[in-house]
Amino acid sequence: MVLAFANSASSGLNLTFSFPTFCLRSMVYRLLFVCLGNICRSPSAENIMSHLIHQRKLQDQIQCDSAGTSSYHVGAKPDSRMQSAALKQGITLLGRSRQFTPGDFEQ
């Protein structure tokens, strides 16, 4: 998978990604984005990637989730500053914080 982010003052955020065709077979790919508290970086990454996946109609082949390594914010919505920044790019941050568990390795 190739994922590229670019940001310029004139054109805003430009997000692109591509999967080699050999990757998109009958298997469902699961992506888990992890950071410390699961209220800023990982939910942003999850929702941006989900947005891109839906744009390309790949939601049946690729699933995204996010988690935190700590339990500081379990149950909290994404940080309001991150929500505001995402909305400026047309992306709504969904979900609630959860802590990474050993069961995440099994999915």
PDB file of N, CA and C in Angstrom:
ATOM      1  N   MET A   1       0.842  -1.168   0.000  1.00  0.00           N
ATOM      2  CA  MET A   1       0.000   0.000   0.000  1.00  0.00           C
ATOM      3  C   MET A   1       0.890   1.234   0.000  1.00  0.00           C
ATOM      4  N   VAL A   2       0.471   2.228  -0.735  1.00  0.00           N
ATOM      5  CA  VAL A   2       1.169   3.496  -0.775  1.00  0.00           C
ATOM      6  C   VAL A   2       0.199   4.564  -0.299  1.00  0.00           C
ATOM      7  N   LEU A   3       0.607   5.338   0.678  1.00  0.00           N
ATOM      8  CA  LEU A   3      -0.224   6.403   1.224  1.00  0.00           C
ATOM      9  C   LEU A   3       0.592   7.676   1.203  1.00  0.00           C
ATOM     10  N   ALA A   4       0.021   8.738   0.655  1.00  0.00           N
ATOM     11  CA  ALA A   4       0.758  10.000   0.564  1.00  0.00           C
ATOM     12  C   ALA A   4      -0.113  11.140   1.073  1.00  0.00           C
ATOM     13  N   PHE A   5       0.484  12.012   1.856  1.00  0.00           N
ATOM     14  CA  PHE A   5      -0.188  13.204   2.346  1.00  0.00           C
ATOM     15  C   PHE A   5       0.616  14.404   1.872  1.00  0.00           C
ATOM     16  N   ALA A   6      -0.069  15.429   1.425  1.00  0.00           N
ATOM     17  CA  ALA A   6       0.597  16.672   1.070  1.00  0.00           C
ATOM     18  C   ALA A   6      -0.283  17.811   1.546  1.00  0.00           C
ATOM     19  N   ASN A   7       0.333  18.887   1.963  1.00  0.00           N
ATOM     20  CA  ASN A   7      -0.420  20.035   2.441  1.00  0.00           C
ATOM     21  C   ASN A   7       0.224  21.295   1.905  1.00  0.00           C
ATOM     22  N   SER A   8      -0.573  22.138   1.281  1.00  0.00           N
ATOM     23  CA  SER A   8      -0.060  23.424   0.833  1.00  0.00           C
ATOM     24  C   SER A   8      -1.071  24.500   1.203  1.00  0.00           C
ATOM     25  N   ALA A   9      -0.585  25.690   1.387  1.00  0.00           N
ATOM     26  CA  ALA A   9      -1.456  26.792   1.791  1.00  0.00           C
ATOM     27  C   ALA A   9      -2.515  27.084   0.732  1.00  0.00           C
ATOM     28  N   SER A  10      -2.169  26.906  -0.526  1.00  0.00           N
ATOM     29  CA  SER A  10      -3.101  27.262  -1.596  1.00  0.00           C
ATOM     30  C   SER A  10      -4.141  26.187  -1.881  1.00  0.00           C
ATOM     31  N   SER A  11      -3.748  24.912  -1.808  1.00  0.00           N
ATOM     32  CA  SER A  11      -4.695  23.866  -2.212  1.00  0.00           C
ATOM     33  C   SER A  11      -5.192  23.000  -1.055  1.00  0.00           C
ATOM     34  N   GLY A  12      -4.698  23.211   0.134  1.00  0.00           N
ATOM     35  CA  GLY A  12      -5.153  22.422   1.269  1.00  0.00           C
ATOM     36  C   GLY A  12      -4.533  21.039   1.294  1.00  0.00           C
ATOM     37  N   LEU A  13      -5.182  20.136   1.996  1.00  0.00           N
ATOM     38  CA  LEU A  13      -4.673  18.788   2.188  1.00  0.00           C
ATOM     39  C   LEU A  13      -4.992  17.929   0.978  1.00  0.00           C
ATOM     40  N   ASN A  14      -3.994  17.228   0.474  1.00  0.00           N
ATOM     41  CA  ASN A  14      -4.170  16.324  -0.654  1.00  0.00           C
ATOM     42  C   ASN A  14      -3.839  14.923  -0.169  1.00  0.00           C
ATOM     43  N   LEU A  15      -4.821  14.020  -0.222  1.00  0.00           N
ATOM     44  CA  LEU A  15      -4.649  12.660   0.263  1.00  0.00           C
ATOM     45  C   LEU A  15      -4.770  11.687  -0.897  1.00  0.00           C
ATOM     46  N   THR A  16      -3.799  10.832  -1.048  1.00  0.00           N
ATOM     47  CA  THR A  16      -3.888   9.797  -2.071  1.00  0.00           C
ATOM     48  C   THR A  16      -3.383   8.489  -1.495  1.00  0.00           C
ATOM     49  N   PHE A  17      -3.932   7.391  -1.989  1.00  0.00           N
ATOM     50  CA  PHE A  17      -3.385   6.097  -1.636  1.00  0.00           C
ATOM     51  C   PHE A  17      -3.724   5.113  -2.725  1.00  0.00           C
ATOM     52  N   SER A  18      -2.928   4.072  -2.810  1.00  0.00           N
ATOM     53  CA  SER A  18      -3.192   3.042  -3.806  1.00  0.00           C
ATOM     54  C   SER A  18      -2.756   1.697  -3.257  1.00  0.00           C
ATOM     55  N   PHE A  19      -3.431   0.662  -3.704  1.00  0.00           N
ATOM     56  CA  PHE A  19      -3.073  -0.704  -3.378  1.00  0.00           C
ATOM     57  C   PHE A  19      -2.663  -1.381  -4.661  1.00  0.00           C
ATOM     58  N   PRO A  20      -1.558  -2.118  -4.655  1.00  0.00           N
ATOM     59  CA  PRO A  20      -1.249  -2.921  -5.836  1.00  0.00           C
ATOM     60  C   PRO A  20      -2.402  -3.893  -6.078  1.00  0.00           C
ATOM     61  N   THR A  21      -2.716  -4.167  -7.336  1.00  0.00           N
ATOM     62  CA  THR A  21      -3.872  -5.015  -7.647  1.00  0.00           C
ATOM     63  C   THR A  21      -3.750  -6.406  -7.039  1.00  0.00           C
ATOM     64  N   PHE A  22      -2.538  -6.926  -6.852  1.00  0.00           N
ATOM     65  CA  PHE A  22      -2.402  -8.260  -6.267  1.00  0.00           C
ATOM     66  C   PHE A  22      -2.840  -8.284  -4.808  1.00  0.00           C
ATOM     67  N   CYS A  23      -2.939  -7.126  -4.153  1.00  0.00           N
ATOM     68  CA  CYS A  23      -3.362  -7.067  -2.751  1.00  0.00           C
ATOM     69  C   CYS A  23      -4.867  -7.199  -2.598  1.00  0.00           C
ATOM     70  N   LEU A  24      -5.625  -6.812  -3.608  1.00  0.00           N
ATOM     71  CA  LEU A  24      -7.073  -6.748  -3.470  1.00  0.00           C
ATOM     72  C   LEU A  24      -7.718  -8.035  -3.964  1.00  0.00           C
ATOM     73  N   ARG A  25      -7.504  -9.075  -3.231  1.00  0.00           N
ATOM     74  CA  ARG A  25      -8.122 -10.365  -3.541  1.00  0.00           C
ATOM     75  C   ARG A  25      -9.306 -10.571  -2.619  1.00  0.00           C
ATOM     76  N   SER A  26      -9.705 -11.788  -2.376  1.00  0.00           N
ATOM     77  CA  SER A  26     -10.887 -12.057  -1.555  1.00  0.00           C
ATOM     78  C   SER A  26     -10.648 -11.835  -0.063  1.00  0.00           C
ATOM     79  N   MET A  27      -9.436 -11.649   0.345  1.00  0.00           N
ATOM     80  CA  MET A  27      -9.103 -11.451   1.756  1.00  0.00           C
ATOM     81  C   MET A  27      -9.522 -10.051   2.230  1.00  0.00           C
ATOM     82  N   VAL A  28     -10.017  -9.962   3.461  1.00  0.00           N
ATOM     83  CA  VAL A  28     -10.324  -8.665   4.053  1.00  0.00           C
ATOM     84  C   VAL A  28      -9.087  -8.202   4.821  1.00  0.00           C
ATOM     85  N   TYR A  29      -8.637  -7.004   4.517  1.00  0.00           N
ATOM     86  CA  TYR A  29      -7.481  -6.432   5.200  1.00  0.00           C
ATOM     87  C   TYR A  29      -7.973  -5.577   6.356  1.00  0.00           C
ATOM     88  N   ARG A  30      -7.345  -5.715   7.506  1.00  0.00           N
ATOM     89  CA  ARG A  30      -7.719  -4.950   8.691  1.00  0.00           C
ATOM     90  C   ARG A  30      -6.535  -4.071   9.082  1.00  0.00           C
ATOM     91  N   LEU A  31      -6.797  -2.784   9.178  1.00  0.00           N
ATOM     92  CA  LEU A  31      -5.782  -1.819   9.573  1.00  0.00           C
ATOM     93  C   LEU A  31      -6.112  -1.305  10.965  1.00  0.00           C
ATOM     94  N   LEU A  32      -5.136  -1.309  11.850  1.00  0.00           N
ATOM     95  CA  LEU A  32      -5.317  -0.774  13.195  1.00  0.00           C
ATOM     96  C   LEU A  32      -4.296   0.336  13.411  1.00  0.00           C
ATOM     97  N   PHE A  33      -4.785   1.534  13.664  1.00  0.00           N
ATOM     98  CA  PHE A  33      -3.934   2.683  13.928  1.00  0.00           C
ATOM     99  C   PHE A  33      -3.847   2.852  15.442  1.00  0.00           C
ATOM    100  N   VAL A  34      -2.634   2.965  15.967  1.00  0.00           N
ATOM    101  CA  VAL A  34      -2.425   3.000  17.416  1.00  0.00           C
ATOM    102  C   VAL A  34      -1.606   4.227  17.806  1.00  0.00           C
ATOM    103  N   CYS A  35      -2.043   4.891  18.875  1.00  0.00           N
ATOM    104  CA  CYS A  35      -1.254   5.964  19.494  1.00  0.00           C
ATOM    105  C   CYS A  35      -1.450   5.853  21.006  1.00  0.00           C
ATOM    106  N   LEU A  36      -1.033   6.834  21.754  1.00  0.00           N
ATOM    107  CA  LEU A  36      -1.079   6.741  23.218  1.00  0.00           C
ATOM    108  C   LEU A  36      -2.503   6.738  23.770  1.00  0.00           C
ATOM    109  N   GLY A  37      -3.292   7.780  23.494  1.00  0.00           N
ATOM    110  CA  GLY A  37      -4.598   7.905  24.141  1.00  0.00           C
ATOM    111  C   GLY A  37      -5.794   7.618  23.266  1.00  0.00           C
ATOM    112  N   ASN A  38      -5.593   7.491  21.953  1.00  0.00           N
ATOM    113  CA  ASN A  38      -6.664   7.207  20.996  1.00  0.00           C
ATOM    114  C   ASN A  38      -7.720   8.315  20.957  1.00  0.00           C
ATOM    115  N   ILE A  39      -7.269   9.588  21.060  1.00  0.00           N
ATOM    116  CA  ILE A  39      -8.198  10.700  20.871  1.00  0.00           C
ATOM    117  C   ILE A  39      -7.713  11.688  19.802  1.00  0.00           C
ATOM    118  N   CYS A  40      -6.466  11.589  19.356  1.00  0.00           N
ATOM    119  CA  CYS A  40      -5.949  12.542  18.363  1.00  0.00           C
ATOM    120  C   CYS A  40      -5.449  11.837  17.100  1.00  0.00           C
ATOM    121  N   ARG A  41      -4.239  11.309  17.180  1.00  0.00           N
ATOM    122  CA  ARG A  41      -3.572  10.780  15.982  1.00  0.00           C
ATOM    123  C   ARG A  41      -4.235   9.542  15.414  1.00  0.00           C
ATOM    124  N   SER A  42      -4.441   8.517  16.238  1.00  0.00           N
ATOM    125  CA  SER A  42      -4.964   7.266  15.681  1.00  0.00           C
ATOM    126  C   SER A  42      -6.406   7.380  15.192  1.00  0.00           C
ATOM    127  N   PRO A  43      -7.326   8.092  15.898  1.00  0.00           N
ATOM    128  CA  PRO A  43      -8.660   8.220  15.309  1.00  0.00           C
ATOM    129  C   PRO A  43      -8.655   9.079  14.040  1.00  0.00           C
ATOM    130  N   SER A  44      -7.740  10.045  13.979  1.00  0.00           N
ATOM    131  CA  SER A  44      -7.622  10.840  12.749  1.00  0.00           C
ATOM    132  C   SER A  44      -7.156   9.957  11.597  1.00  0.00           C
ATOM    133  N   ALA A  45      -6.126   9.163  11.840  1.00  0.00           N
ATOM    134  CA  ALA A  45      -5.622   8.262  10.799  1.00  0.00           C
ATOM    135  C   ALA A  45      -6.701   7.272  10.373  1.00  0.00           C
ATOM    136  N   GLU A  46      -7.410   6.708  11.346  1.00  0.00           N
ATOM    137  CA  GLU A  46      -8.489   5.754  11.043  1.00  0.00           C
ATOM    138  C   GLU A  46      -9.560   6.382  10.162  1.00  0.00           C
ATOM    139  N   ASN A  47     -10.021   7.568  10.536  1.00  0.00           N
ATOM    140  CA  ASN A  47     -11.106   8.195   9.803  1.00  0.00           C
ATOM    141  C   ASN A  47     -10.677   8.746   8.454  1.00  0.00           C
ATOM    142  N   ILE A  48      -9.465   9.239   8.335  1.00  0.00           N
ATOM    143  CA  ILE A  48      -8.948   9.671   7.028  1.00  0.00           C
ATOM    144  C   ILE A  48      -8.849   8.470   6.095  1.00  0.00           C
ATOM    145  N   MET A  49      -8.284   7.375   6.595  1.00  0.00           N
ATOM    146  CA  MET A  49      -8.160   6.178   5.764  1.00  0.00           C
ATOM    147  C   MET A  49      -9.533   5.628   5.406  1.00  0.00           C
ATOM    148  N   SER A  50     -10.452   5.600   6.338  1.00  0.00           N
ATOM    149  CA  SER A  50     -11.811   5.137   6.047  1.00  0.00           C
ATOM    150  C   SER A  50     -12.465   6.000   4.967  1.00  0.00           C
ATOM    151  N   HIS A  51     -12.249   7.310   5.046  1.00  0.00           N
ATOM    152  CA  HIS A  51     -12.758   8.238   4.037  1.00  0.00           C
ATOM    153  C   HIS A  51     -12.209   7.873   2.650  1.00  0.00           C
ATOM    154  N   LEU A  52     -10.909   7.631   2.568  1.00  0.00           N
ATOM    155  CA  LEU A  52     -10.280   7.268   1.300  1.00  0.00           C
ATOM    156  C   LEU A  52     -10.771   5.912   0.795  1.00  0.00           C
ATOM    157  N   ILE A  53     -10.932   4.977   1.702  1.00  0.00           N
ATOM    158  CA  ILE A  53     -11.417   3.634   1.343  1.00  0.00           C
ATOM    159  C   ILE A  53     -12.832   3.718   0.777  1.00  0.00           C
ATOM    160  N   HIS A  54     -13.697   4.511   1.421  1.00  0.00           N
ATOM    161  CA  HIS A  54     -15.072   4.662   0.932  1.00  0.00           C
ATOM    162  C   HIS A  54     -15.112   5.377  -0.420  1.00  0.00           C
ATOM    163  N   GLN A  55     -14.240   6.361  -0.608  1.00  0.00           N
ATOM    164  CA  GLN A  55     -14.183   7.051  -1.900  1.00  0.00           C
ATOM    165  C   GLN A  55     -13.904   6.066  -3.036  1.00  0.00           C
ATOM    166  N   ARG A  56     -13.089   5.067  -2.754  1.00  0.00           N
ATOM    167  CA  ARG A  56     -12.700   4.083  -3.763  1.00  0.00           C
ATOM    168  C   ARG A  56     -13.550   2.813  -3.720  1.00  0.00           C
ATOM    169  N   LYS A  57     -14.599   2.842  -2.868  1.00  0.00           N
ATOM    170  CA  LYS A  57     -15.531   1.716  -2.739  1.00  0.00           C
ATOM    171  C   LYS A  57     -14.820   0.402  -2.395  1.00  0.00           C
ATOM    172  N   LEU A  58     -13.884   0.487  -1.448  1.00  0.00           N
ATOM    173  CA  LEU A  58     -13.115  -0.679  -1.008  1.00  0.00           C
ATOM    174  C   LEU A  58     -13.507  -1.135   0.394  1.00  0.00           C
ATOM    175  N   GLN A  59     -14.622  -0.625   0.949  1.00  0.00           N
ATOM    176  CA  GLN A  59     -14.983  -0.936   2.334  1.00  0.00           C
ATOM    177  C   GLN A  59     -15.260  -2.411   2.571  1.00  0.00           C
ATOM    178  N   ASP A  60     -15.557  -3.182   1.532  1.00  0.00           N
ATOM    179  CA  ASP A  60     -15.748  -4.627   1.709  1.00  0.00           C
ATOM    180  C   ASP A  60     -14.416  -5.373   1.780  1.00  0.00           C
ATOM    181  N   GLN A  61     -13.335  -4.698   1.405  1.00  0.00           N
ATOM    182  CA  GLN A  61     -12.022  -5.340   1.357  1.00  0.00           C
ATOM    183  C   GLN A  61     -11.059  -4.831   2.423  1.00  0.00           C
ATOM    184  N   ILE A  62     -11.309  -3.621   2.922  1.00  0.00           N
ATOM    185  CA  ILE A  62     -10.390  -3.011   3.892  1.00  0.00           C
ATOM    186  C   ILE A  62     -11.207  -2.431   5.044  1.00  0.00           C
ATOM    187  N   GLN A  63     -10.859  -2.809   6.271  1.00  0.00           N
ATOM    188  CA  GLN A  63     -11.535  -2.295   7.466  1.00  0.00           C
ATOM    189  C   GLN A  63     -10.521  -1.585   8.343  1.00  0.00           C
ATOM    190  N   CYS A  64     -10.932  -0.472   8.923  1.00  0.00           N
ATOM    191  CA  CYS A  64     -10.045   0.322   9.774  1.00  0.00           C
ATOM    192  C   CYS A  64     -10.578   0.382  11.194  1.00  0.00           C
ATOM    193  N   ASP A  65      -9.648   0.518  12.130  1.00  0.00           N
ATOM    194  CA  ASP A  65      -9.971   0.696  13.537  1.00  0.00           C
ATOM    195  C   ASP A  65      -8.820   1.474  14.154  1.00  0.00           C
ATOM    196  N   SER A  66      -9.001   1.934  15.377  1.00  0.00           N
ATOM    197  CA  SER A  66      -7.912   2.594  16.094  1.00  0.00           C
ATOM    198  C   SER A  66      -8.018   2.257  17.570  1.00  0.00           C
ATOM    199  N   ALA A  67      -6.898   2.399  18.263  1.00  0.00           N
ATOM    200  CA  ALA A  67      -6.833   2.092  19.695  1.00  0.00           C
ATOM    201  C   ALA A  67      -5.681   2.868  20.315  1.00  0.00           C
ATOM    202  N   GLY A  68      -5.702   2.948  21.629  1.00  0.00           N
ATOM    203  CA  GLY A  68      -4.627   3.605  22.364  1.00  0.00           C
ATOM    204  C   GLY A  68      -3.871   2.598  23.214  1.00  0.00           C
ATOM    205  N   THR A  69      -2.628   2.895  23.498  1.00  0.00           N
ATOM    206  CA  THR A  69      -1.843   2.008  24.360  1.00  0.00           C
ATOM    207  C   THR A  69      -2.171   2.237  25.834  1.00  0.00           C
ATOM    208  N   SER A  70      -2.749   3.400  26.138  1.00  0.00           N
ATOM    209  CA  SER A  70      -3.104   3.689  27.532  1.00  0.00           C
ATOM    210  C   SER A  70      -4.625   3.685  27.685  1.00  0.00           C
ATOM    211  N   SER A  71      -5.081   3.759  28.914  1.00  0.00           N
ATOM    212  CA  SER A  71      -6.527   3.804  29.178  1.00  0.00           C
ATOM    213  C   SER A  71      -6.963   5.197  29.630  1.00  0.00           C
ATOM    214  N   TYR A  72      -6.125   6.205  29.391  1.00  0.00           N
ATOM    215  CA  TYR A  72      -6.412   7.563  29.861  1.00  0.00           C
ATOM    216  C   TYR A  72      -7.773   8.091  29.417  1.00  0.00           C
ATOM    217  N   HIS A  73      -8.155   7.810  28.174  1.00  0.00           N
ATOM    218  CA  HIS A  73      -9.333   8.453  27.593  1.00  0.00           C
ATOM    219  C   HIS A  73     -10.396   7.460  27.129  1.00  0.00           C
ATOM    220  N   VAL A  74     -10.419   6.251  27.655  1.00  0.00           N
ATOM    221  CA  VAL A  74     -11.359   5.230  27.181  1.00  0.00           C
ATOM    222  C   VAL A  74     -12.785   5.786  27.187  1.00  0.00           C
ATOM    223  N   GLY A  75     -13.467   5.645  26.058  1.00  0.00           N
ATOM    224  CA  GLY A  75     -14.837   6.115  25.903  1.00  0.00           C
ATOM    225  C   GLY A  75     -14.968   7.542  25.403  1.00  0.00           C
ATOM    226  N   ALA A  76     -13.857   8.282  25.333  1.00  0.00           N
ATOM    227  CA  ALA A  76     -13.908   9.681  24.901  1.00  0.00           C
ATOM    228  C   ALA A  76     -14.019   9.795  23.380  1.00  0.00           C
ATOM    229  N   LYS A  77     -14.665  10.869  22.943  1.00  0.00           N
ATOM    230  CA  LYS A  77     -14.731  11.181  21.513  1.00  0.00           C
ATOM    231  C   LYS A  77     -13.379  11.743  21.068  1.00  0.00           C
ATOM    232  N   PRO A  78     -13.124  11.780  19.750  1.00  0.00           N
ATOM    233  CA  PRO A  78     -11.880  12.403  19.271  1.00  0.00           C
ATOM    234  C   PRO A  78     -11.775  13.848  19.753  1.00  0.00           C
ATOM    235  N   ASP A  79     -10.562  14.288  19.999  1.00  0.00           N
ATOM    236  CA  ASP A  79     -10.264  15.629  20.485  1.00  0.00           C
ATOM    237  C   ASP A  79     -10.944  16.682  19.603  1.00  0.00           C
ATOM    238  N   SER A  80     -11.530  17.691  20.224  1.00  0.00           N
ATOM    239  CA  SER A  80     -12.288  18.712  19.481  1.00  0.00           C
ATOM    240  C   SER A  80     -11.421  19.464  18.477  1.00  0.00           C
ATOM    241  N   ARG A  81     -10.139  19.675  18.793  1.00  0.00           N
ATOM    242  CA  ARG A  81      -9.251  20.363  17.845  1.00  0.00           C
ATOM    243  C   ARG A  81      -9.017  19.513  16.606  1.00  0.00           C
ATOM    244  N   MET A  82      -8.888  18.189  16.810  1.00  0.00           N
ATOM    245  CA  MET A  82      -8.714  17.290  15.671  1.00  0.00           C
ATOM    246  C   MET A  82     -10.002  17.218  14.856  1.00  0.00           C
ATOM    247  N   GLN A  83     -11.150  17.211  15.538  1.00  0.00           N
ATOM    248  CA  GLN A  83     -12.428  17.200  14.828  1.00  0.00           C
ATOM    249  C   GLN A  83     -12.570  18.436  13.951  1.00  0.00           C
ATOM    250  N   SER A  84     -12.203  19.577  14.483  1.00  0.00           N
ATOM    251  CA  SER A  84     -12.288  20.832  13.739  1.00  0.00           C
ATOM    252  C   SER A  84     -11.375  20.814  12.506  1.00  0.00           C
ATOM    253  N   ALA A  85     -10.147  20.356  12.693  1.00  0.00           N
ATOM    254  CA  ALA A  85      -9.200  20.281  11.572  1.00  0.00           C
ATOM    255  C   ALA A  85      -9.691  19.309  10.508  1.00  0.00           C
ATOM    256  N   ALA A  86     -10.246  18.187  10.919  1.00  0.00           N
ATOM    257  CA  ALA A  86     -10.749  17.195   9.965  1.00  0.00           C
ATOM    258  C   ALA A  86     -11.951  17.740   9.198  1.00  0.00           C
ATOM    259  N   LEU A  87     -12.848  18.433   9.889  1.00  0.00           N
ATOM    260  CA  LEU A  87     -14.028  18.994   9.220  1.00  0.00           C
ATOM    261  C   LEU A  87     -13.645  19.976   8.127  1.00  0.00           C
ATOM    262  N   LYS A  88     -12.552  20.717   8.331  1.00  0.00           N
ATOM    263  CA  LYS A  88     -12.077  21.650   7.302  1.00  0.00           C
ATOM    264  C   LYS A  88     -11.684  20.912   6.025  1.00  0.00           C
ATOM    265  N   GLN A  89     -11.383  19.619   6.154  1.00  0.00           N
ATOM    266  CA  GLN A  89     -11.018  18.797   4.999  1.00  0.00           C
ATOM    267  C   GLN A  89     -12.193  17.932   4.531  1.00  0.00           C
ATOM    268  N   GLY A  90     -13.362  18.131   5.144  1.00  0.00           N
ATOM    269  CA  GLY A  90     -14.546  17.381   4.750  1.00  0.00           C
ATOM    270  C   GLY A  90     -14.637  15.989   5.354  1.00  0.00           C
ATOM    271  N   ILE A  91     -13.933  15.776   6.458  1.00  0.00           N
ATOM    272  CA  ILE A  91     -13.916  14.461   7.101  1.00  0.00           C
ATOM    273  C   ILE A  91     -14.457  14.594   8.525  1.00  0.00           C
ATOM    274  N   THR A  92     -15.419  13.750   8.876  1.00  0.00           N
ATOM    275  CA  THR A  92     -15.974  13.719  10.225  1.00  0.00           C
ATOM    276  C   THR A  92     -15.276  12.614  11.007  1.00  0.00           C
ATOM    277  N   LEU A  93     -14.761  12.949  12.171  1.00  0.00           N
ATOM    278  CA  LEU A  93     -14.101  11.952  13.016  1.00  0.00           C
ATOM    279  C   LEU A  93     -15.150  11.233  13.870  1.00  0.00           C
ATOM    280  N   LEU A  94     -15.301   9.947  13.633  1.00  0.00           N
ATOM    281  CA  LEU A  94     -16.263   9.118  14.344  1.00  0.00           C
ATOM    282  C   LEU A  94     -15.543   8.232  15.353  1.00  0.00           C
ATOM    283  N   GLY A  95     -16.303   7.621  16.236  1.00  0.00           N
ATOM    284  CA  GLY A  95     -15.751   6.633  17.159  1.00  0.00           C
ATOM    285  C   GLY A  95     -15.475   7.177  18.540  1.00  0.00           C
ATOM    286  N   ARG A  96     -15.122   6.252  19.402  1.00  0.00           N
ATOM    287  CA  ARG A  96     -14.761   6.563  20.787  1.00  0.00           C
ATOM    288  C   ARG A  96     -13.470   5.841  21.133  1.00  0.00           C
ATOM    289  N   SER A  97     -12.705   6.450  22.013  1.00  0.00           N
ATOM    290  CA  SER A  97     -11.415   5.895  22.398  1.00  0.00           C
ATOM    291  C   SER A  97     -11.563   4.530  23.065  1.00  0.00           C
ATOM    292  N   ARG A  98     -10.627   3.664  22.742  1.00  0.00           N
ATOM    293  CA  ARG A  98     -10.553   2.363  23.407  1.00  0.00           C
ATOM    294  C   ARG A  98      -9.088   2.006  23.570  1.00  0.00           C
ATOM    295  N   GLN A  99      -8.827   1.102  24.480  1.00  0.00           N
ATOM    296  CA  GLN A  99      -7.457   0.664  24.715  1.00  0.00           C
ATOM    297  C   GLN A  99      -7.161  -0.575  23.868  1.00  0.00           C
ATOM    298  N   PHE A 100      -5.957  -0.610  23.340  1.00  0.00           N
ATOM    299  CA  PHE A 100      -5.472  -1.763  22.593  1.00  0.00           C
ATOM    300  C   PHE A 100      -5.484  -2.988  23.512  1.00  0.00           C
ATOM    301  N   THR A 101      -5.908  -4.124  22.985  1.00  0.00           N
ATOM    302  CA  THR A 101      -5.926  -5.367  23.774  1.00  0.00           C
ATOM    303  C   THR A 101      -5.168  -6.460  23.034  1.00  0.00           C
ATOM    304  N   PRO A 102      -4.716  -7.490  23.722  1.00  0.00           N
ATOM    305  CA  PRO A 102      -4.054  -8.601  23.037  1.00  0.00           C
ATOM    306  C   PRO A 102      -4.943  -9.239  21.947  1.00  0.00           C
ATOM    307  N   GLY A 103      -6.262  -9.163  22.126  1.00  0.00           N
ATOM    308  CA  GLY A 103      -7.172  -9.704  21.125  1.00  0.00           C
ATOM    309  C   GLY A 103      -7.070  -8.991  19.785  1.00  0.00           C
ATOM    310  N   ASP A 104      -6.550  -7.763  19.780  1.00  0.00           N
ATOM    311  CA  ASP A 104      -6.373  -7.035  18.511  1.00  0.00           C
ATOM    312  C   ASP A 104      -5.380  -7.760  17.591  1.00  0.00           C
ATOM    313  N   PHE A 105      -4.459  -8.508  18.167  1.00  0.00           N
ATOM    314  CA  PHE A 105      -3.506  -9.256  17.344  1.00  0.00           C
ATOM    315  C   PHE A 105      -4.184 -10.396  16.581  1.00  0.00           C
ATOM    316  N   GLU A 106      -5.313 -10.861  17.088  1.00  0.00           N
ATOM    317  CA  GLU A 106      -5.997 -12.005  16.497  1.00  0.00           C
ATOM    318  C   GLU A 106      -6.901 -11.619  15.337  1.00  0.00           C
ATOM    319  N   GLN A 107      -7.112 -10.358  15.123  1.00  0.00           N
ATOM    320  CA  GLN A 107      -8.032  -9.927  14.054  1.00  0.00           C
ATOM    321  C   GLN A 107      -7.303  -9.579  12.795  1.00  0.00           C
TER     322      GLN A 107
END
